[in-house]
Tab-separated table of C-alpha atoms in Angstrom:
chain	number	residue	atom	x	y	z
H	1	MET	CA	117.843	108.794	54.358
H	2	ASP	CA	119.621	110.643	51.562
H	3	LEU	CA	117.006	109.325	49.093
H	4	VAL	CA	114.263	111.199	50.955
H	5	ASP	CA	116.276	114.358	51.624
H	6	HIS	CA	116.744	113.320	55.269
H	7	ALA	CA	113.044	114.039	55.920
H	8	GLU	CA	111.952	113.507	59.510
H	9	SER	CA	108.308	112.880	58.507
H	10	ARG	CA	109.263	109.984	56.235
H	11	PHE	CA	111.488	108.478	58.919
H	12	ARG	CA	108.678	108.633	61.492
H	13	GLU	CA	106.278	107.026	59.021
H	14	VAL	CA	108.587	104.098	58.239
H	15	ALA	CA	109.566	103.685	61.908
H	16	ASP	CA	105.890	103.353	62.900
H	17	GLU	CA	105.392	100.700	60.203
H	18	VAL	CA	108.417	98.750	61.461
H	19	ARG	CA	107.250	98.881	65.093
H	20	LYS	CA	103.783	97.695	64.128
H	21	TYR	CA	105.185	94.848	62.031
H	22	LEU	CA	107.621	93.669	64.701
H	23	GLY	CA	104.997	94.119	67.415
H	24	SER	CA	102.754	91.607	65.635
H	25	MET	CA	105.482	89.027	66.317
H	26	GLY	CA	106.030	90.098	69.910
H	27	ILE	CA	109.311	91.893	69.124
H	28	THR	CA	110.182	95.329	70.495
H	29	PRO	CA	113.125	96.989	68.703
H	30	ALA	CA	115.796	98.548	70.885
H	31	HIS	CA	116.250	101.396	68.382
H	32	ILE	CA	115.149	102.424	64.921
H	33	LEU	CA	117.838	104.610	63.420
H	34	PRO	CA	117.958	106.992	60.436
H	35	VAL	CA	121.221	106.447	58.555
H	36	SER	CA	122.830	106.962	55.175
H	37	ALA	CA	125.833	104.814	54.340
H	38	ARG	CA	126.661	106.935	51.282
H	39	HIS	CA	128.017	109.760	53.447
H	40	GLY	CA	128.183	107.981	56.797
H	41	ASP	CA	125.209	109.849	58.298
H	42	GLY	CA	124.280	108.367	61.682
H	43	LEU	CA	126.749	105.503	61.490
H	44	ALA	CA	129.698	106.495	63.668
H	45	ASN	CA	128.954	110.185	64.132
H	46	LYS	CA	125.873	112.353	64.515
H	47	SER	CA	124.526	113.622	61.200
H	48	ASP	CA	124.440	117.352	60.425
H	49	ASN	CA	121.716	116.557	57.893
H	50	MET	CA	119.415	115.156	60.599
H	51	PRO	CA	119.641	117.495	63.625
H	52	TRP	CA	116.067	116.505	64.549
H	53	PHE	CA	117.167	112.970	65.566
H	54	GLU	CA	118.363	112.793	69.178
H	55	GLY	CA	118.952	109.041	69.379
H	56	PRO	CA	122.286	107.186	69.232
H	57	THR	CA	124.428	106.425	66.218
H	58	LEU	CA	124.538	102.881	64.869
H	59	ILE	CA	127.898	102.175	66.550
H	60	ALA	CA	126.636	103.498	69.909
H	61	ALA	CA	123.433	101.446	69.628
H	62	LEU	CA	125.410	98.277	68.914
H	63	ASP	CA	127.608	98.962	71.933
H	64	GLU	CA	124.489	99.085	74.112
H	65	LEU	CA	123.393	95.557	73.202
H	66	GLN	CA	123.831	93.050	75.986
H	67	ALA	CA	125.475	89.723	75.268
H	68	LYS	CA	123.370	86.640	75.938
H	69	PRO	CA	124.171	85.102	79.341
H	70	LEU	CA	126.252	81.958	79.319
H	71	PRO	CA	124.513	78.739	80.437
H	72	VAL	CA	126.411	78.827	83.725
H	73	GLU	CA	124.968	82.295	84.449
H	74	LEU	CA	121.368	81.095	84.110
H	75	PRO	CA	119.307	79.594	86.975
H	76	LEU	CA	120.130	76.013	87.905
H	77	ARG	CA	118.398	73.336	85.820
H	78	PHE	CA	119.448	69.746	86.554
H	79	PRO	CA	117.096	67.269	84.805
H	80	VAL	CA	117.154	63.823	86.385
H	81	GLN	CA	118.305	61.219	83.895
H	82	ASP	CA	118.183	58.210	86.230
H	83	VAL	CA	118.525	57.113	89.841
H	84	TYR	CA	121.202	54.508	90.640
H	85	LYS	CA	121.749	52.604	93.855
H	86	PHE	CA	125.328	51.865	94.916
H	87	ASP	CA	125.945	50.225	98.300
H	88	GLU	CA	123.934	52.508	100.628
H	89	ARG	CA	123.846	55.462	98.285
H	90	ARG	CA	121.071	56.578	95.937
H	91	ILE	CA	122.778	58.581	93.216
H	92	ILE	CA	120.679	60.966	91.136
H	93	ALA	CA	122.406	61.189	87.777
H	94	GLY	CA	122.035	63.753	85.037
H	95	ARG	CA	123.552	66.636	83.117
H	96	ILE	CA	123.469	70.196	84.444
H	97	GLU	CA	121.825	72.151	81.638
H	98	SER	CA	122.315	75.580	83.215
H	99	GLY	CA	123.579	77.201	86.397
H	100	ARG	CA	125.702	75.576	89.054
H	101	LEU	CA	125.231	73.608	92.263
H	102	SER	CA	127.378	72.941	95.315
H	103	VAL	CA	127.428	70.563	98.238
H	104	GLY	CA	125.026	71.870	100.872
H	105	ASP	CA	122.692	73.572	98.390
H	106	GLU	CA	118.983	73.116	99.024
H	107	LEU	CA	117.342	71.823	95.850
H	108	LEU	CA	113.712	71.967	94.781
H	109	PHE	CA	112.545	69.095	92.575
H	110	SER	CA	109.777	69.867	90.089
H	111	PRO	CA	107.003	68.986	89.538
H	112	THR	CA	106.723	67.230	92.938
H	113	ASN	CA	107.963	70.321	94.854
H	114	ALA	CA	109.985	68.087	97.200
H	115	THR	CA	113.153	69.581	98.708
H	116	ALA	CA	116.445	68.192	99.981
H	117	ARG	CA	120.063	69.274	100.391
H	118	VAL	CA	122.995	68.074	98.317
H	119	LYS	CA	124.985	65.692	100.491
H	120	SER	CA	127.703	64.924	97.955
H	121	ILE	CA	128.568	65.327	94.287
H	122	GLU	CA	129.718	62.179	92.515
H	123	ALA	CA	131.841	62.569	89.391
H	124	TRP	CA	133.597	60.091	87.182
H	125	SER	CA	137.382	59.974	86.697
H	126	VAL	CA	137.964	62.675	89.322
H	127	ASP	CA	140.434	62.361	92.168
H	128	GLY	CA	139.253	63.719	95.487
H	129	PRO	CA	135.901	65.088	96.580
H	130	VAL	CA	133.926	67.370	94.267
H	131	MET	CA	132.384	70.376	95.998
H	132	SER	CA	130.633	72.068	93.045
H	133	ALA	CA	129.600	71.520	89.429
H	134	SER	CA	128.276	73.743	86.652
H	135	ALA	CA	126.482	73.770	83.310
H	136	GLY	CA	127.635	71.156	80.817
H	137	GLN	CA	128.866	68.653	83.404
H	138	SER	CA	127.344	65.182	83.742
H	139	ILE	CA	127.345	64.262	87.421
H	140	GLY	CA	125.568	62.362	90.137
H	141	ILE	CA	124.433	63.735	93.496
H	142	THR	CA	123.305	62.234	96.771
H	143	LEU	CA	120.776	63.921	99.057
H	144	ASP	CA	120.323	64.198	102.794
H	145	ASP	CA	116.760	62.868	102.438
H	146	GLN	CA	115.328	59.870	100.610
H	147	LEU	CA	112.970	61.431	98.076
H	148	PHE	CA	110.984	59.697	95.373
H	149	LEU	CA	112.572	60.917	92.149
H	150	GLU	CA	112.397	59.655	88.601
H	151	ARG	CA	113.582	60.452	85.121
H	152	GLY	CA	112.208	63.794	83.920
H	153	HIS	CA	112.121	65.561	87.289
H	154	VAL	CA	114.100	68.813	87.360
H	155	ALA	CA	116.240	70.093	90.223
H	156	SER	CA	116.614	73.829	90.773
H	157	HIS	CA	117.298	76.273	93.562
H	158	ARG	CA	114.163	77.301	95.447
H	159	SER	CA	114.666	80.971	94.637
H	160	GLU	CA	114.607	80.439	90.844
H	161	PRO	CA	112.453	77.407	89.974
H	162	PRO	CA	111.198	76.507	86.499
H	163	VAL	CA	107.588	77.061	85.512
H	164	GLU	CA	105.049	74.391	86.404
H	165	THR	CA	102.171	74.154	83.962
H	166	ASN	CA	100.055	71.757	81.951
H	167	VAL	CA	99.349	74.255	79.148
H	168	PHE	CA	101.644	76.558	77.188
H	169	ARG	CA	102.163	78.287	73.864
H	170	ALA	CA	104.762	77.081	71.403
H	171	ARG	CA	106.240	78.142	68.084
H	172	ILE	CA	106.622	74.930	66.126
H	173	PHE	CA	108.507	73.954	62.957
H	174	TRP	CA	106.600	70.993	61.544
H	175	LEU	CA	108.358	68.130	59.751
H	176	GLY	CA	105.729	65.412	60.118
H	177	ARG	CA	104.381	63.392	57.231
H	178	SER	CA	100.837	64.127	58.391
H	179	PRO	CA	99.744	67.703	59.155
H	180	LEU	CA	99.555	68.904	62.752
H	181	GLU	CA	95.876	69.324	63.663
H	182	VAL	CA	93.813	70.361	66.680
H	183	GLY	CA	93.006	67.390	68.908
H	184	ARG	CA	95.989	65.294	67.795
H	185	ARG	CA	98.251	63.890	70.499
H	186	TYR	CA	102.001	63.597	70.321
H	187	LYS	CA	104.840	62.534	72.575
H	188	MET	CA	106.828	65.564	73.724
H	189	LYS	CA	110.480	65.245	74.690
H	190	LEU	CA	112.045	68.095	76.659
H	191	ALA	CA	115.432	67.441	78.264
H	192	THR	CA	114.933	64.024	79.948
H	193	MET	CA	111.162	64.428	80.262
H	194	GLU	CA	108.634	62.614	78.076
H	195	HIS	CA	104.903	63.407	78.166
H	196	THR	CA	101.895	63.059	75.909
H	197	VAL	CA	100.531	66.456	74.861
H	198	GLU	CA	97.426	67.407	72.911
H	199	VAL	CA	97.138	70.238	70.411
H	200	GLN	CA	94.524	72.474	72.027
H	201	ALA	CA	94.600	75.242	69.416
H	202	ILE	CA	96.409	76.437	66.298
H	203	GLU	CA	96.645	80.202	66.581
H	204	GLN	CA	98.351	81.015	63.289
H	205	VAL	CA	100.749	79.886	60.599
H	206	ILE	CA	103.776	82.045	59.819
H	207	ASP	CA	104.999	82.489	56.248
H	208	VAL	CA	108.762	82.007	56.500
H	209	ALA	CA	109.322	84.091	53.351
H	210	ASP	CA	107.992	87.395	54.709
H	211	LEU	CA	106.995	86.485	58.314
H	212	SER	CA	103.350	87.343	57.624
H	213	GLN	CA	100.746	85.515	59.667
H	214	ARG	CA	97.452	83.861	58.752
H	215	PRO	CA	94.866	81.791	60.599
H	216	ALA	CA	94.805	78.060	59.876
H	217	ASP	CA	93.257	74.832	61.118
H	218	ARG	CA	96.344	72.738	60.373
H	219	ILE	CA	100.106	73.065	59.961
H	220	GLU	CA	101.545	71.318	56.925
H	221	ARG	CA	105.023	69.902	56.505
H	222	ASN	CA	107.806	72.522	56.538
H	223	GLU	CA	105.488	75.202	57.911
H	224	VAL	CA	105.989	77.251	61.064
H	225	GLY	CA	103.056	77.913	63.358
H	226	GLU	CA	102.052	79.080	66.811
H	227	ILE	CA	100.029	76.568	68.804
H	228	ILE	CA	98.801	75.811	72.310
H	229	LEU	CA	99.709	72.435	73.816
H	230	ARG	CA	98.091	70.824	76.853
H	231	ALA	CA	99.282	67.876	78.947
H	232	ARG	CA	97.398	65.907	81.573
H	233	ALA	CA	100.165	66.286	84.146
H	234	LYS	CA	102.134	69.309	85.328
H	235	LEU	CA	105.364	69.865	83.392
H	236	ALA	CA	108.520	71.610	84.557
H	237	LEU	CA	109.853	73.902	81.824
H	238	ASP	CA	110.939	77.457	81.012
H	239	SER	CA	110.030	80.020	78.398
H	240	PHE	CA	112.684	79.888	75.701
H	241	VAL	CA	113.479	83.576	76.168
H	242	ASP	CA	114.175	82.992	79.881
H	243	ASN	CA	116.182	79.777	79.659
H	244	PRO	CA	116.681	78.101	76.264
H	245	ARG	CA	118.044	74.963	77.931
H	246	LEU	CA	114.596	74.008	79.219
H	247	GLY	CA	112.602	75.978	76.679
H	248	ARG	CA	112.841	73.823	73.552
H	249	PHE	CA	111.374	70.435	72.747
H	250	VAL	CA	110.588	67.947	69.993
H	251	LEU	CA	107.298	66.233	69.160
H	252	ILE	CA	107.224	62.548	68.222
H	253	ASP	CA	104.477	61.152	65.973
H	254	GLY	CA	104.558	57.393	66.240
H	255	TYR	CA	108.265	56.673	65.982
H	256	ASP	CA	109.203	59.713	63.900
H	257	MET	CA	110.430	63.094	65.068
H	258	ALA	CA	107.698	65.289	63.628
H	259	GLY	CA	108.583	68.780	64.818
H	260	GLY	CA	110.663	71.042	67.005
H	261	GLY	CA	109.324	73.840	69.150
H	262	LEU	CA	110.107	76.729	71.461
H	263	VAL	CA	108.139	77.228	74.692
H	264	SER	CA	106.322	80.496	75.422
H	265	MET	CA	104.345	81.210	78.592
H	266	GLU	CA	102.940	84.464	77.197
H	267	GLY	CA	99.393	84.817	78.472
H	268	PHE	CA	99.560	81.785	80.773
H	269	PRO	CA	100.331	81.800	84.523
H	270	ASP	CA	102.810	79.666	86.403
H	271	GLN	CA	100.690	76.948	88.041
H	272	ARG	CA	103.208	76.200	90.774
H	273	ALA	CA	101.309	76.067	94.079
H	274	ARG	CA	101.942	79.391	95.839
H	275	ASN	CA	98.759	79.740	97.854
H	276	GLU	CA	99.014	77.029	100.467
H	277	PRO	CA	98.106	78.235	103.978
H	278	THR	CA	101.051	79.723	105.850
H	279	SER	CA	99.184	80.399	109.096
H	280	GLN	CA	99.847	78.047	111.968
H	281	ASN	CA	97.535	76.637	114.646
H	282	ILE	CA	94.308	77.100	112.678
H	283	THR	CA	91.261	74.826	112.885
H	284	ALA	CA	88.221	74.798	110.621
H	285	VAL	CA	84.938	75.792	112.307
H	286	GLU	CA	82.277	73.087	112.464
H	287	HIS	CA	78.831	74.514	111.644
H	288	ARG	CA	75.773	73.125	113.432
H	289	VAL	CA	73.364	74.259	110.730
H	290	THR	CA	73.357	71.745	107.888
H	291	SER	CA	73.040	72.548	104.202
H	292	ASP	CA	69.734	70.681	104.043
H	293	ALA	CA	68.337	72.835	106.854
H	294	ARG	CA	69.376	76.007	105.011
H	295	TRP	CA	67.818	74.709	101.790
H	296	GLN	CA	64.520	73.903	103.496
H	297	ALA	CA	64.442	77.339	105.117
H	298	ASN	CA	65.143	79.095	101.814
H	299	GLY	CA	62.964	76.836	99.700
H	300	HIS	CA	65.741	76.062	97.206
H	301	LYS	CA	69.195	74.532	97.024
H	302	SER	CA	72.324	76.653	97.053
H	303	GLY	CA	75.314	76.497	94.766
H	304	VAL	CA	77.691	78.362	92.474
H	305	LEU	CA	76.532	79.204	88.959
H	306	TRP	CA	79.870	80.103	87.344
H	307	LEU	CA	79.369	82.161	84.168
H	308	THR	CA	82.507	82.231	82.000
H	309	GLY	CA	83.080	83.709	78.545
H	310	LEU	CA	84.798	86.425	76.568
H	311	SER	CA	84.419	90.086	77.422
H	312	GLY	CA	81.232	91.241	75.730
H	313	ALA	CA	79.652	87.780	75.646
H	314	GLY	CA	76.938	88.958	78.060
H	315	LYS	CA	77.953	87.391	81.385
H	316	SER	CA	77.214	90.401	83.605
H	317	THR	CA	73.983	91.212	81.781
H	318	LEU	CA	72.700	87.653	82.183
H	319	ALA	CA	73.850	87.433	85.805
H	320	VAL	CA	72.046	90.630	86.851
H	321	GLU	CA	68.855	89.716	84.961
H	322	LEU	CA	68.879	86.209	86.440
H	323	GLU	CA	69.444	87.552	89.955
H	324	GLN	CA	66.459	89.896	89.598
H	325	ALA	CA	64.213	87.145	88.201
H	326	LEU	CA	65.115	84.780	91.053
H	327	PHE	CA	64.626	87.508	93.668
H	328	ARG	CA	61.101	88.090	92.387
H	329	LYS	CA	60.476	84.380	92.908
H	330	GLY	CA	61.665	84.623	96.513
H	331	TRP	CA	65.057	82.996	96.028
H	332	GLN	CA	68.235	83.910	97.912
H	333	ALA	CA	70.575	84.786	95.017
H	334	TYR	CA	73.561	87.118	94.727
H	335	VAL	CA	75.870	88.187	91.888
H	336	LEU	CA	79.650	88.341	92.186
H	337	ASP	CA	80.833	90.401	89.219
H	338	GLY	CA	84.398	90.721	87.951
H	339	ASP	CA	84.609	94.513	87.982
H	340	ASN	CA	82.984	94.853	91.422
H	341	ILE	CA	85.343	92.303	92.973
H	342	ARG	CA	88.317	94.301	91.703
H	343	PHE	CA	87.091	97.401	93.532
H	344	GLY	CA	87.614	95.637	96.861
H	345	LEU	CA	88.684	92.032	97.368
H	346	SER	CA	91.126	92.076	94.434
H	347	ALA	CA	91.973	95.783	94.365
H	348	ASP	CA	95.641	94.853	94.800
H	349	LEU	CA	95.753	92.705	91.651
H	350	GLY	CA	96.484	93.605	88.052
H	351	PHE	CA	95.737	91.641	84.886
H	352	ALA	CA	98.949	89.681	84.407
H	353	PRO	CA	98.382	85.909	84.118
H	354	GLU	CA	99.438	85.286	87.736
H	355	ASP	CA	97.132	88.066	88.978
H	356	ARG	CA	94.216	86.678	86.983
H	357	ALA	CA	94.792	83.258	88.521
H	358	GLU	CA	94.913	84.677	92.058
H	359	ASN	CA	91.756	86.722	91.435
H	360	ILE	CA	89.816	83.616	90.404
H	361	ARG	CA	91.200	81.665	93.374
H	362	ARG	CA	89.845	84.309	95.746
H	363	VAL	CA	86.478	84.425	94.010
H	364	GLY	CA	86.207	80.644	94.103
H	365	GLU	CA	86.757	80.613	97.858
H	366	VAL	CA	84.251	83.443	98.475
H	367	ALA	CA	81.636	81.874	96.195
H	368	ALA	CA	81.935	78.559	98.046
H	369	LEU	CA	81.394	80.336	101.387
H	370	PHE	CA	78.253	82.035	100.027
H	371	ALA	CA	76.965	78.726	98.679
H	372	ARG	CA	77.529	76.922	101.985
H	373	ALA	CA	75.567	79.724	103.659
H	374	GLY	CA	72.553	78.716	101.568
H	375	ILE	CA	72.766	81.322	98.784
H	376	LEU	CA	72.706	80.675	95.058
H	377	VAL	CA	75.816	82.534	93.888
H	378	ILE	CA	75.982	83.787	90.290
H	379	THR	CA	79.503	84.716	89.244
H	380	ALA	CA	80.299	86.698	86.083
H	381	PHE	CA	84.015	86.418	85.297
H	382	ILE	CA	85.940	85.914	82.095
H	383	SER	CA	88.044	83.367	84.039
H	384	PRO	CA	90.053	82.541	80.907
H	385	TYR	CA	92.112	79.626	82.220
H	386	ARG	CA	90.604	76.146	82.452
H	387	GLU	CA	92.996	75.256	85.264
H	388	ASP	CA	91.692	78.143	87.426
H	389	ARG	CA	88.054	77.208	86.850
H	390	ASP	CA	88.841	73.621	87.788
H	391	ARG	CA	90.473	74.866	90.988
H	392	ALA	CA	87.388	76.969	91.783
H	393	ARG	CA	85.266	73.853	91.254
H	394	SER	CA	87.482	71.806	93.583
H	395	VAL	CA	86.647	74.092	96.555
H	396	ALA	CA	83.048	72.832	96.544
H	397	PRO	CA	82.636	70.386	93.624
H	398	GLU	CA	79.151	69.269	94.660
H	399	LEU	CA	77.892	72.877	94.465
H	400	PHE	CA	79.694	74.077	91.343
H	401	HIS	CA	77.947	74.507	87.970
H	402	GLU	CA	79.928	75.864	85.022
H	403	VAL	CA	77.997	77.895	82.423
H	404	HIS	CA	79.732	78.845	79.186
H	405	VAL	CA	78.298	82.132	77.932
H	406	LYS	CA	79.278	81.590	74.333
H	407	ALA	CA	79.769	84.232	71.649
H	408	ASP	CA	82.281	84.434	68.824
H	409	LEU	CA	85.097	86.958	69.160
H	410	SER	CA	83.695	88.942	66.229
H	411	VAL	CA	80.308	89.208	67.993
H	412	CYS	CA	81.911	90.317	71.274
H	413	GLU	CA	84.139	92.815	69.495
H	414	GLY	CA	81.118	94.193	67.650
H	415	ARG	CA	79.326	94.796	70.955
H	416	ASP	CA	82.373	96.119	72.851
H	417	PRO	CA	80.228	97.848	75.527
H	418	LYS	CA	83.239	99.307	77.363
H	419	GLY	CA	85.407	100.076	74.334
H	420	LEU	CA	88.034	97.635	75.574
H	421	TYR	CA	88.539	95.750	72.329
H	422	LYS	CA	89.337	98.989	70.492
H	423	LYS	CA	91.930	99.861	73.122
H	424	ALA	CA	93.383	96.337	72.986
H	425	ARG	CA	93.665	96.482	69.186
H	426	LYS	CA	95.579	99.757	69.524
H	427	GLY	CA	97.940	98.180	72.068
H	428	GLU	CA	96.664	100.379	74.897
H	429	ILE	CA	95.637	97.314	76.968
H	430	SER	CA	98.062	94.431	77.386
H	431	ASP	CA	97.072	90.841	78.241
H	432	PHE	CA	93.531	91.362	76.942
H	433	THR	CA	91.644	88.077	76.654
H	434	GLY	CA	90.887	87.049	73.093
H	435	ILE	CA	93.343	89.557	71.597
H	436	SER	CA	96.697	89.364	73.356
H	437	ALA	CA	95.870	86.726	75.986
H	438	PRO	CA	94.221	83.314	75.580
H	439	TYR	CA	90.718	82.181	76.464
H	440	GLU	CA	90.299	78.456	77.087
H	441	ALA	CA	86.659	77.599	76.505
H	442	PRO	CA	85.136	74.941	78.811
H	443	SER	CA	85.412	71.432	77.414
H	444	ALA	CA	82.348	70.037	79.222
H	445	PRO	CA	80.279	72.779	80.905
H	446	GLU	CA	77.070	71.939	82.705
H	447	LEU	CA	75.297	74.480	80.485
H	448	GLU	CA	76.114	76.463	77.345
H	449	VAL	CA	74.217	79.656	76.525
H	450	ASP	CA	74.901	80.918	73.001
H	451	THR	CA	74.245	84.656	73.254
H	452	GLY	CA	75.431	85.073	69.690
H	453	ALA	CA	72.379	83.128	68.507
H	454	LEU	CA	69.831	83.750	71.302
H	455	SER	CA	68.128	86.942	72.387
H	456	LEU	CA	68.442	88.194	75.962
H	457	ASN	CA	64.992	86.851	76.866
H	458	GLU	CA	65.738	83.451	75.305
H	459	SER	CA	69.054	83.270	77.175
H	460	ILE	CA	67.374	84.124	80.502
H	461	GLU	CA	64.669	81.527	79.898
H	462	GLN	CA	67.351	78.898	79.278
H	463	LEU	CA	69.163	79.872	82.460
H	464	LEU	CA	65.984	79.941	84.543
H	465	GLY	CA	64.996	76.511	83.300
H	466	TYR	CA	68.393	75.117	84.298
H	467	VAL	CA	68.278	76.765	87.737
H	468	GLU	CA	64.767	75.524	88.524
H	469	ALA	CA	65.637	71.990	87.395
H	470	ASN	CA	68.881	71.781	89.386
H	471	PHE	CA	68.302	73.998	92.438
H	472	GLY	CA	64.548	73.864	93.008
H	473	LEU	CA	62.977	71.834	95.822
H	474	ASN	CA	59.925	69.607	95.363
H	475	GLY	CA	56.652	71.343	96.226
H	476	ARG	CA	57.920	74.853	95.454
H	477	ASP	CA	56.773	76.816	92.404
């Protein structure tokens, strides 16, 4: 600071640059401090040359930093290495990666979500019974229930389980002989788990010299990049920042270790089932009016036309225009729009990944009820996660039609009818799809409408043609 005459304006300017630079990597600095080592300004004592700065000294700021928790202080993670059978006992063997467990603890096993209590802890070369064990110990346990368990399952306490997901972000250091590319499949090893994962997207490559970022369609040897990986099955893991013991992995290409990575769940929800019915003594109502009878009365079939796409792609515009066109033809059609739903049904939800997932679950259930009542439901939701759209489809798969309203991010950002992209670029909106949160485009939609290439009238004509072909009844114009 002595080189700039301890100027507050210059400090603020540089501090803003540092925050912006670190923010691009998802890092928030605890403090940015003005100091001068030449005379000790701001190091151990407050500086008389900088009375405008009210923050801590360097020594005080360092004293505020919290030490990383020890593995034993983290939530329990006990990956199953193998299951052995001795006499009448089934011993689940493995190494406790973090936390601790005791006899009598109730354990949750992921990803099956089965539960049982620890009946005994078996240890080698130990005299007497073992009542507890902690991180770093290799042990065996027996349970009070005979569960199906296998290598790769993870035991935890019910109150602090790992994440269950089939898609996640990762920061990868690539060592493979061949470049990492979208669509390639690799074997992932995480703790005792092994699964095949596919590279769904390469978001950027990071220059290790200056940490700058650039878009890329491949990651070459010795490069660092941020990617999205998808598996066919649910995986039990943790974000690296939450629990490093279950947050790092390696990728195997053929028989070679091709890369190492750190798990990030930023922008993705935990897919662990949390919405199973808790009510007791409930019975589904049997309707006496069949779907065919409703269709004949209305003159058309019912269903769910699920419009998904980026903000600004034109979902709501198309939905409202289509609804009006069908109404003029005498059809029973109704639009469920994202913003309108959040005024009522989902007024209690925010835009965090878990809230987005719950919002789409609710809409999927409501849309299925409308469709079973004989109405053609047109939904207009970003619905960014493929897993959530698949769950909405599973409620009434025979009635569900997915429509990808396609437009490039640059096109959507150029339209920006609500000014949301500008706010997201400024950091005023967090978890904004396409900017700071992911959008997983449909892999096989029933229909794709490219609003970046088609006019509004052409898009509506394409939609109307699809609706008449798939929902119309013979003999009706």
